[in-house]
Amino acid sequence: MKPVLMIHEFKEDFLNLPLEDYILTFDDGLFTQYIFFNEIKKIKTKKYFFISSGIICPEDVNQNDEYIPCAKAHRKAFLGDFTNYMKWSQINEINNTENCVIGCHSHFHMRKTAGCVECIILDNQKMFSEFNKNLKYMPDSFCFPYNYDTPLYKEILYKKGFINFFGKDRIDIFNL
Ligand SMILES: [Zn+2]
């Protein structure tokens, strides 16, 4: 199996890397990933896009196509500005593309979720309801927010039907 590459914000330079040698994982649903999607989808390898269902740009809002580091985009989102993120229509387009898989990346993308059972349960409820409503089914792949994969969080997700897990054992594209 190919090594797994972890990608957050996407920049054009990445297209010069031998990306087809890796399984590609795109975290957070950042709009920069969609901007380059026409190029990304031509790369002959499996691609996972991990979406936080609570961090989505509304359909009627204009997105911001500037490059932005993922931590900064998150800070804006936590204040209610989702313009650096994809819309469900774009996520569905990716989902209908060959070799592209949509996975879950929690609902709130909270740091404390991993160690708090109540937080996991609440987050899962929101995540299930949003994915079922907007994607019409539940993915079976999950990527841990901030890569905090605890055995408890994993066990709860496993019982909910998730079978593919992604976390800190991936290679960060910035370390290539
Ligand atoms: Zn993330």
PDB file of N, CA, C and O in Angstrom, residues 46 48 50 101-104 137-142 157 160-166:
ATOM      1  N   LYS A  46      -5.796   7.199  -4.874  1.00  0.00           N
ATOM      2  CA  LYS A  46      -7.006   7.389  -4.083  1.00  0.00           C
ATOM      3  C   LYS A  46      -6.896   8.670  -3.254  1.00  0.00           C
ATOM      4  O   LYS A  46      -5.836   8.951  -2.685  1.00  0.00           O
ATOM      5  N   TYR A  48      -8.838  11.079  -0.295  1.00  0.00           N
ATOM      6  CA  TYR A  48      -9.850  11.233   0.759  1.00  0.00           C
ATOM      7  C   TYR A  48      -9.972  12.710   1.106  1.00  0.00           C
ATOM      8  O   TYR A  48      -8.966  13.399   1.294  1.00  0.00           O
ATOM      9  N   PHE A  50     -11.571  14.935   4.075  1.00  0.00           N
ATOM     10  CA  PHE A  50     -12.179  14.843   5.400  1.00  0.00           C
ATOM     11  C   PHE A  50     -12.851  16.157   5.778  1.00  0.00           C
ATOM     12  O   PHE A  50     -12.200  17.204   5.857  1.00  0.00           O
ATOM     13  N   VAL A 101     -13.037  10.061  -2.182  1.00  0.00           N
ATOM     14  CA  VAL A 101     -13.871   9.575  -1.084  1.00  0.00           C
ATOM     15  C   VAL A 101     -14.074  10.708  -0.088  1.00  0.00           C
ATOM     16  O   VAL A 101     -13.118  11.414   0.249  1.00  0.00           O
ATOM     17  N   ILE A 102     -15.307  10.883   0.354  1.00  0.00           N
ATOM     18  CA  ILE A 102     -15.558  11.846   1.433  1.00  0.00           C
ATOM     19  C   ILE A 102     -15.536  11.097   2.765  1.00  0.00           C
ATOM     20  O   ILE A 102     -16.159  10.043   2.905  1.00  0.00           O
ATOM     21  N   GLY A 103     -14.779  11.632   3.719  1.00  0.00           N
ATOM     22  CA  GLY A 103     -14.731  11.060   5.053  1.00  0.00           C
ATOM     23  C   GLY A 103     -15.154  12.099   6.071  1.00  0.00           C
ATOM     24  O   GLY A 103     -15.268  13.287   5.758  1.00  0.00           O
ATOM     25  N   CYS A 104     -15.399  11.633   7.291  1.00  0.00           N
ATOM     26  CA  CYS A 104     -15.817  12.552   8.363  1.00  0.00           C
ATOM     27  C   CYS A 104     -14.605  13.046   9.151  1.00  0.00           C
ATOM     28  O   CYS A 104     -13.637  12.319   9.350  1.00  0.00           O
ATOM     29  N   TYR A 137     -25.830   9.823   2.951  1.00  0.00           N
ATOM     30  CA  TYR A 137     -25.356   8.555   3.523  1.00  0.00           C
ATOM     31  C   TYR A 137     -24.227   8.877   4.495  1.00  0.00           C
ATOM     32  O   TYR A 137     -23.747  10.009   4.529  1.00  0.00           O
ATOM     33  N   MET A 138     -23.818   7.872   5.287  1.00  0.00           N
ATOM     34  CA  MET A 138     -22.712   8.085   6.214  1.00  0.00           C
ATOM     35  C   MET A 138     -21.434   7.475   5.663  1.00  0.00           C
ATOM     36  O   MET A 138     -21.416   6.299   5.300  1.00  0.00           O
ATOM     37  N   PRO A 139     -20.366   8.255   5.590  1.00  0.00           N
ATOM     38  CA  PRO A 139     -19.071   7.697   5.188  1.00  0.00           C
ATOM     39  C   PRO A 139     -18.601   6.638   6.202  1.00  0.00           C
ATOM     40  O   PRO A 139     -19.118   6.578   7.324  1.00  0.00           O
ATOM     41  N   ASP A 140     -17.625   5.827   5.810  1.00  0.00           N
ATOM     42  CA  ASP A 140     -17.062   4.862   6.777  1.00  0.00           C
ATOM     43  C   ASP A 140     -15.589   5.158   7.069  1.00  0.00           C
ATOM     44  O   ASP A 140     -14.890   4.349   7.644  1.00  0.00           O
ATOM     45  N   SER A 141     -15.129   6.347   6.649  1.00  0.00           N
ATOM     46  CA  SER A 141     -13.757   6.760   6.936  1.00  0.00           C
ATOM     47  C   SER A 141     -13.785   7.982   7.843  1.00  0.00           C
ATOM     48  O   SER A 141     -14.621   8.872   7.664  1.00  0.00           O
ATOM     49  N   PHE A 142     -12.864   8.018   8.780  1.00  0.00           N
ATOM     50  CA  PHE A 142     -12.850   9.111   9.760  1.00  0.00           C
ATOM     51  C   PHE A 142     -11.419   9.578   9.983  1.00  0.00           C
ATOM     52  O   PHE A 142     -10.487   8.784  10.069  1.00  0.00           O
ATOM     53  N   LEU A 157     -16.523   5.297  17.477  1.00  0.00           N
ATOM     54  CA  LEU A 157     -16.715   5.440  16.032  1.00  0.00           C
ATOM     55  C   LEU A 157     -16.822   4.085  15.343  1.00  0.00           C
ATOM     56  O   LEU A 157     -17.619   3.893  14.431  1.00  0.00           O
ATOM     57  N   LYS A 160     -20.115   2.765  15.484  1.00  0.00           N
ATOM     58  CA  LYS A 160     -21.025   3.523  14.616  1.00  0.00           C
ATOM     59  C   LYS A 160     -20.828   3.162  13.145  1.00  0.00           C
ATOM     60  O   LYS A 160     -21.454   3.748  12.266  1.00  0.00           O
ATOM     61  N   GLY A 161     -19.884   2.260  12.874  1.00  0.00           N
ATOM     62  CA  GLY A 161     -19.735   1.793  11.497  1.00  0.00           C
ATOM     63  C   GLY A 161     -18.508   2.300  10.756  1.00  0.00           C
ATOM     64  O   GLY A 161     -18.336   2.011   9.565  1.00  0.00           O
ATOM     65  N   PHE A 162     -17.676   3.085  11.437  1.00  0.00           N
ATOM     66  CA  PHE A 162     -16.462   3.559  10.764  1.00  0.00           C
ATOM     67  C   PHE A 162     -15.416   2.449  10.762  1.00  0.00           C
ATOM     68  O   PHE A 162     -15.229   1.768  11.787  1.00  0.00           O
ATOM     69  N   ILE A 163     -14.744   2.266   9.625  1.00  0.00           N
ATOM     70  CA  ILE A 163     -13.752   1.190   9.539  1.00  0.00           C
ATOM     71  C   ILE A 163     -12.362   1.687   9.131  1.00  0.00           C
ATOM     72  O   ILE A 163     -11.376   1.022   9.373  1.00  0.00           O
ATOM     73  N   ASN A 164     -12.297   2.868   8.530  1.00  0.00           N
ATOM     74  CA  ASN A 164     -10.991   3.412   8.121  1.00  0.00           C
ATOM     75  C   ASN A 164     -10.680   4.651   8.956  1.00  0.00           C
ATOM     76  O   ASN A 164     -11.456   5.607   8.942  1.00  0.00           O
ATOM     77  N   PHE A 165      -9.551   4.624   9.658  1.00  0.00           N
ATOM     78  CA  PHE A 165      -9.193   5.740  10.530  1.00  0.00           C
ATOM     79  C   PHE A 165      -7.869   6.369  10.090  1.00  0.00           C
ATOM     80  O   PHE A 165      -6.938   5.666   9.714  1.00  0.00           O
ATOM     81  N   PHE A 166      -7.825   7.676  10.174  1.00  0.00           N
ATOM     82  CA  PHE A 166      -6.620   8.410   9.789  1.00  0.00           C
ATOM     83  C   PHE A 166      -6.263   9.388  10.906  1.00  0.00           C
ATOM     84  O   PHE A 166      -7.151  10.017  11.485  1.00  0.00           O
TER      85      PHE A 166
END
